[in-house]
Amino acid sequence: MVTKFKRADGREVDEIRPIEAKVGVVPSADGSAMFKSGNTIAIAAVYGPKKMHPQHQQNPAKGQLRCEYSMLSFSVSDRIKPGRNRRAMEISEITKWALEPVLMLDKYPNQVVDVFINIIQADAGTRCAGINAAAMALAHAGIPMTDIVSSVAIGKLDKTLVADLTKEEEDFEEGEGPTDIPITLTHEGKVTHMQLDGKIGVKQLGEALDLAKVACEKVYEVQKKALKDAIDMKNGGEK
Ligand code: CDP
């Protein structure tokens, strides 16, 4: 797709940033992964399934997923205050919503799977990078899943839709300003998470979803390759 709209980093409107992924980056975790999109880097570590404590929180019908997102203090140039804040709590919760629909947690009654996401470097799209890393880390931990999820933020800068916003683009001030739409999709194309920060019409929201489908397919290919590389390495006798 080529339009006259000029992005600050020279990308086409439908072009995502260069992505990299690696599985097994935290050797002591049951599963782990790194996902990098441009200057945004997320690390996810999975612990479990393990018995839920305190005991009164156990659910005999199915296992539970707990997600904790945080940005490291050095992830942006203005030092982030350590500890839980409202934004981190919100992102932790939506990460759980994004991942839960594909996890077969009914296989783990009374148990819990913990997912920890840390943002090493932030240049927008950190919730999406965290979800992408977490999906790989869960697969690496061997948690059964019906599908894998991939996530990307679609933006509307004035009237133009663009894929995978940078922080500079999130701060776009011309015309109608910026709209940020993080979207998480299963590989089958089902939406497990969508947020909207800004304004957009119904028709253009449909177009944003189409753009997300194409972008998430590219994310999926990178996630799949990273998981396959980890399996090949294990089969080769290396960790
Ligand atoms: O990161 P994401 O786009 O998912 O979430 P956001 O709340 O829209 O944050 C956008 C960006 O703002 C982050 O990726 C960081 O680059 C930056 N940010 C920051 O500099 N300081 C914070 N306390 C929070 C976010």
Coordinates of C-alpha atoms and ligand atoms in Angstrom, one line a residue:
M1 CA 0.0 0.0 0.0
V2 CA 1.6 3.3 -1.0
T3 CA 0.1 6.7 0.0
K4 CA 1.4 10.3 0.0
F5 CA 1.5 10.3 3.8
K6 CA 5.0 10.8 5.0
R7 CA 6.0 8.9 8.2
A8 CA 8.9 10.4 10.2
D9 CA 10.9 7.2 9.9
G10 CA 10.2 6.8 6.2
R11 CA 8.0 3.7 6.5
E12 CA 5.1 2.9 4.2
V13 CA 1.7 3.4 6.1
D14 CA 1.2 -0.4 6.3
E15 CA 4.9 -1.2 7.2
I16 CA 5.7 -2.4 10.7
R17 CA 9.1 -1.7 12.3
P18 CA 11.8 -4.4 11.9
I19 CA 11.0 -7.2 14.3
E20 CA 13.2 -9.8 16.1
A21 CA 12.2 -12.6 18.5
K22 CA 14.1 -15.1 20.6
V23 CA 12.9 -17.9 22.8
G24 CA 14.7 -19.2 26.0
V25 CA 16.2 -15.9 27.1
V26 CA 15.6 -16.6 30.8
P27 CA 17.1 -20.0 31.5
S28 CA 15.6 -20.4 35.0
A29 CA 12.0 -19.8 33.8
D30 CA 9.7 -22.6 32.6
G31 CA 9.3 -20.6 29.4
S32 CA 10.7 -17.2 28.2
A33 CA 11.0 -15.0 25.1
M34 CA 12.2 -11.7 23.8
F35 CA 10.2 -9.6 21.3
K36 CA 11.7 -6.5 19.7
S37 CA 9.9 -4.1 17.4
G38 CA 12.1 -1.2 16.4
N39 CA 13.3 0.4 19.6
T40 CA 10.7 -1.4 21.8
I41 CA 12.0 -4.5 23.5
A42 CA 10.0 -6.8 25.8
I43 CA 11.1 -9.8 27.8
A44 CA 8.5 -12.3 29.1
A45 CA 9.1 -15.1 31.6
V46 CA 6.6 -17.8 32.5
Y47 CA 6.5 -19.8 35.7
G48 CA 4.1 -22.7 36.1
P49 CA 1.6 -24.3 36.0
K50 CA 2.1 -24.6 39.8
K51 CA -0.3 -25.0 42.7
M52 CA -2.2 -21.7 43.4
H53 CA -1.4 -20.1 46.8
P54 CA -3.2 -18.9 48.8
Q55 CA -5.3 -22.0 48.7
H56 CA -8.6 -20.1 48.9
Q57 CA -7.9 -18.6 45.4
Q58 CA -7.7 -22.1 43.8
N59 CA -10.3 -22.9 41.2
P60 CA -11.1 -26.6 41.0
A61 CA -12.7 -26.1 37.5
K62 CA -9.6 -24.6 35.8
G63 CA -6.2 -23.1 36.1
Q64 CA -5.7 -19.4 36.3
L65 CA -3.4 -17.0 34.4
R66 CA -1.7 -14.1 36.2
C67 CA 0.1 -11.4 34.2
E68 CA 2.4 -8.7 35.5
Y69 CA 3.6 -6.0 33.1
S70 CA 6.3 -3.4 34.1
M71 CA 8.6 -1.0 32.5
L72 CA 12.2 -1.0 33.7
S73 CA 13.4 2.4 35.1
F74 CA 15.8 2.8 32.3
S75 CA 13.4 1.9 29.5
V76 CA 12.8 5.5 28.6
S77 CA 15.0 8.6 28.9
D78 CA 12.9 10.0 31.8
R79 CA 13.4 7.5 34.6
I80 CA 10.3 5.4 35.3
K81 CA 9.3 5.3 38.9
P82 CA 9.6 1.7 40.1
G83 CA 6.6 -0.2 41.4
R84 CA 3.0 -0.7 40.4
N85 CA 1.1 2.2 38.9
R86 CA -2.4 2.4 37.3
R87 CA -1.0 2.1 33.7
A88 CA 1.0 -1.0 34.6
M89 CA -2.1 -2.5 36.3
E90 CA -4.3 -1.8 33.3
I91 CA -1.7 -3.3 30.8
S92 CA -1.3 -6.4 33.1
E93 CA -5.1 -6.9 33.0
I94 CA -5.5 -6.4 29.2
T95 CA -2.5 -8.7 28.6
K96 CA -4.4 -11.4 30.5
W97 CA -7.5 -10.8 28.4
A98 CA -5.4 -11.0 25.2
L99 CA -3.8 -14.3 26.1
E100 CA -6.5 -16.2 28.0
P101 CA -8.8 -17.1 25.1
V102 CA -6.2 -19.4 23.5
L103 CA -4.9 -21.1 26.7
M104 CA -6.3 -24.5 27.6
L105 CA -6.4 -23.8 31.4
D106 CA -9.1 -26.4 32.1
K107 CA -6.2 -28.9 32.1
Y108 CA -4.8 -27.3 35.3
P109 CA -7.4 -27.2 38.0
N110 CA -6.3 -25.5 41.2
Q111 CA -3.1 -24.3 39.5
V112 CA -1.7 -20.9 38.3
V113 CA 0.5 -19.8 35.4
D114 CA 2.5 -16.7 36.1
V115 CA 3.6 -14.4 33.3
F116 CA 6.0 -11.6 34.0
I117 CA 6.7 -9.0 31.3
N118 CA 9.4 -6.5 31.5
I119 CA 9.9 -3.7 29.0
I120 CA 13.7 -3.1 28.6
Q121 CA 13.3 -0.3 26.1
A122 CA 10.1 1.6 25.2
D123 CA 9.3 3.4 22.0
A124 CA 5.5 2.9 22.0
G125 CA 3.7 -0.4 21.4
T126 CA 5.0 -1.9 24.6
R127 CA 1.8 -3.7 25.5
C128 CA 1.8 -5.4 22.0
A129 CA 5.4 -6.3 22.3
G130 CA 4.8 -7.7 25.8
I131 CA 1.8 -9.8 24.5
N132 CA 3.9 -11.1 21.6
A133 CA 6.7 -12.1 23.9
A134 CA 4.3 -13.7 26.4
A135 CA 2.6 -15.8 23.7
M136 CA 5.9 -17.2 22.7
A137 CA 7.0 -17.7 26.4
L138 CA 3.8 -19.6 27.1
A139 CA 4.3 -21.9 24.1
H140 CA 8.0 -22.4 25.2
A141 CA 6.7 -23.4 28.7
G142 CA 4.6 -26.1 27.0
I143 CA 1.2 -24.6 28.1
P144 CA -1.3 -26.2 25.7
M145 CA -2.9 -23.5 23.4
T146 CA -5.6 -23.7 20.7
D147 CA -3.7 -21.0 18.7
I148 CA -1.0 -18.3 19.2
V149 CA -1.8 -14.6 19.5
S150 CA 0.0 -11.7 17.8
S151 CA -0.4 -8.1 18.6
V152 CA 0.2 -4.7 16.8
A153 CA -0.9 -1.1 17.4
I154 CA -2.7 0.5 14.4
G155 CA -2.8 4.2 14.5
K156 CA -4.7 7.0 12.8
L157 CA -2.6 10.1 12.3
D158 CA -5.0 12.9 11.3
K159 CA -7.0 10.8 8.8
T160 CA -4.5 8.3 7.7
L161 CA -4.2 4.7 9.1
V162 CA -0.7 3.5 9.8
A163 CA 0.7 0.3 11.3
D164 CA 2.9 0.0 14.4
L165 CA 3.1 3.5 15.9
T166 CA 6.4 4.9 17.3
K167 CA 6.3 7.2 20.4
E168 CA 6.9 10.2 18.0
E169 CA 3.8 9.2 16.0
E170 CA 1.7 8.7 19.2
D171 CA 2.5 12.4 19.9
F172 CA 1.4 13.5 16.4
E173 CA -0.4 16.9 16.7
E174 CA -1.6 17.8 13.2
G175 CA -5.3 17.8 12.0
E176 CA -7.4 15.3 14.0
G177 CA -4.3 14.3 16.0
P178 CA -3.4 10.7 16.8
T179 CA -5.6 7.6 17.5
D180 CA -3.9 4.5 19.0
I181 CA -5.6 1.1 18.5
P182 CA -3.7 -1.8 19.9
I183 CA -5.1 -5.1 18.5
T184 CA -4.4 -8.7 19.4
L185 CA -5.5 -11.5 17.0
T186 CA -5.3 -15.2 17.0
H187 CA -3.7 -16.7 13.8
E188 CA -7.2 -17.7 12.8
G189 CA -8.1 -14.0 12.8
K190 CA -10.2 -13.8 16.0
V191 CA -9.8 -10.6 18.1
T192 CA -8.8 -11.3 21.7
H193 CA -8.0 -7.7 22.6
M194 CA -8.7 -4.3 21.1
Q195 CA -8.3 -0.9 22.7
L196 CA -9.0 2.6 21.3
D197 CA -7.3 5.7 22.5
G198 CA -8.7 8.6 20.3
K199 CA -11.5 8.8 17.8
I200 CA -12.3 6.7 14.6
G201 CA -15.4 6.0 12.5
V202 CA -16.9 2.5 12.1
K203 CA -15.8 2.1 8.5
Q204 CA -12.2 3.1 9.2
L205 CA -12.1 0.9 12.3
G206 CA -12.8 -2.0 9.9
E207 CA -9.9 -0.9 7.8
A208 CA -7.7 -0.7 10.9
L209 CA -8.6 -4.3 11.6
D210 CA -7.7 -5.4 8.1
L211 CA -4.3 -3.6 8.5
A212 CA -3.8 -5.4 11.8
K213 CA -4.5 -8.8 10.2
V214 CA -1.7 -8.2 7.6
A215 CA 0.7 -6.8 10.3
C216 CA -0.1 -9.7 12.7
E217 CA 0.7 -12.2 10.0
K218 CA 4.2 -10.8 9.8
V219 CA 4.5 -10.9 13.6
Y220 CA 3.3 -14.5 13.6
E221 CA 5.9 -15.6 11.1
V222 CA 8.7 -14.2 13.4
Q223 CA 7.1 -15.8 16.5
K224 CA 6.8 -19.2 14.7
K225 CA 10.4 -19.1 13.5
A226 CA 11.7 -18.2 17.0
L227 CA 9.8 -21.2 18.5
K228 CA 11.0 -23.5 15.7
D229 CA 14.6 -22.4 16.2
A230 CA 14.3 -23.2 19.9
I231 CA 13.0 -26.7 19.2
D232 CA 15.7 -27.3 16.6
M233 CA 18.3 -26.2 19.0
K234 CA 17.0 -28.5 21.7
N235 CA 16.9 -31.4 19.3
G236 CA 20.5 -30.7 18.4
G237 CA 21.4 -31.3 22.1
E238 CA 21.9 -27.6 23.0
K239 CA 19.8 -25.6 25.4
Ligands
CDP1 O1 3.6 1.4 25.2 P1 2.2 1.4 24.7 O2 2.0 2.1 23.4 O3 1.5 0.1 24.8 O4 1.4 2.2 25.9 P2 1.2 3.8 26.1 O5 0.7 4.0 27.5 O6 0.4 4.4 24.9 O7 2.7 4.4 26.1 C1 3.3 4.8 24.9 C2 4.7 5.1 25.1 O8 4.9 6.2 26.0 C3 5.5 4.0 25.8 O9 5.8 2.9 24.9 C4 6.8 4.8 26.2 O10 7.6 5.0 25.1 C5 6.1 6.1 26.6 N1 6.0 6.2 28.1 C6 6.9 6.9 28.8 O11 7.8 7.5 28.3 N2 6.7 7.0 30.2 C7 5.7 6.3 30.8 N3 5.6 6.4 32.2 C8 4.8 5.6 30.1 C9 5.0 5.5 28.7

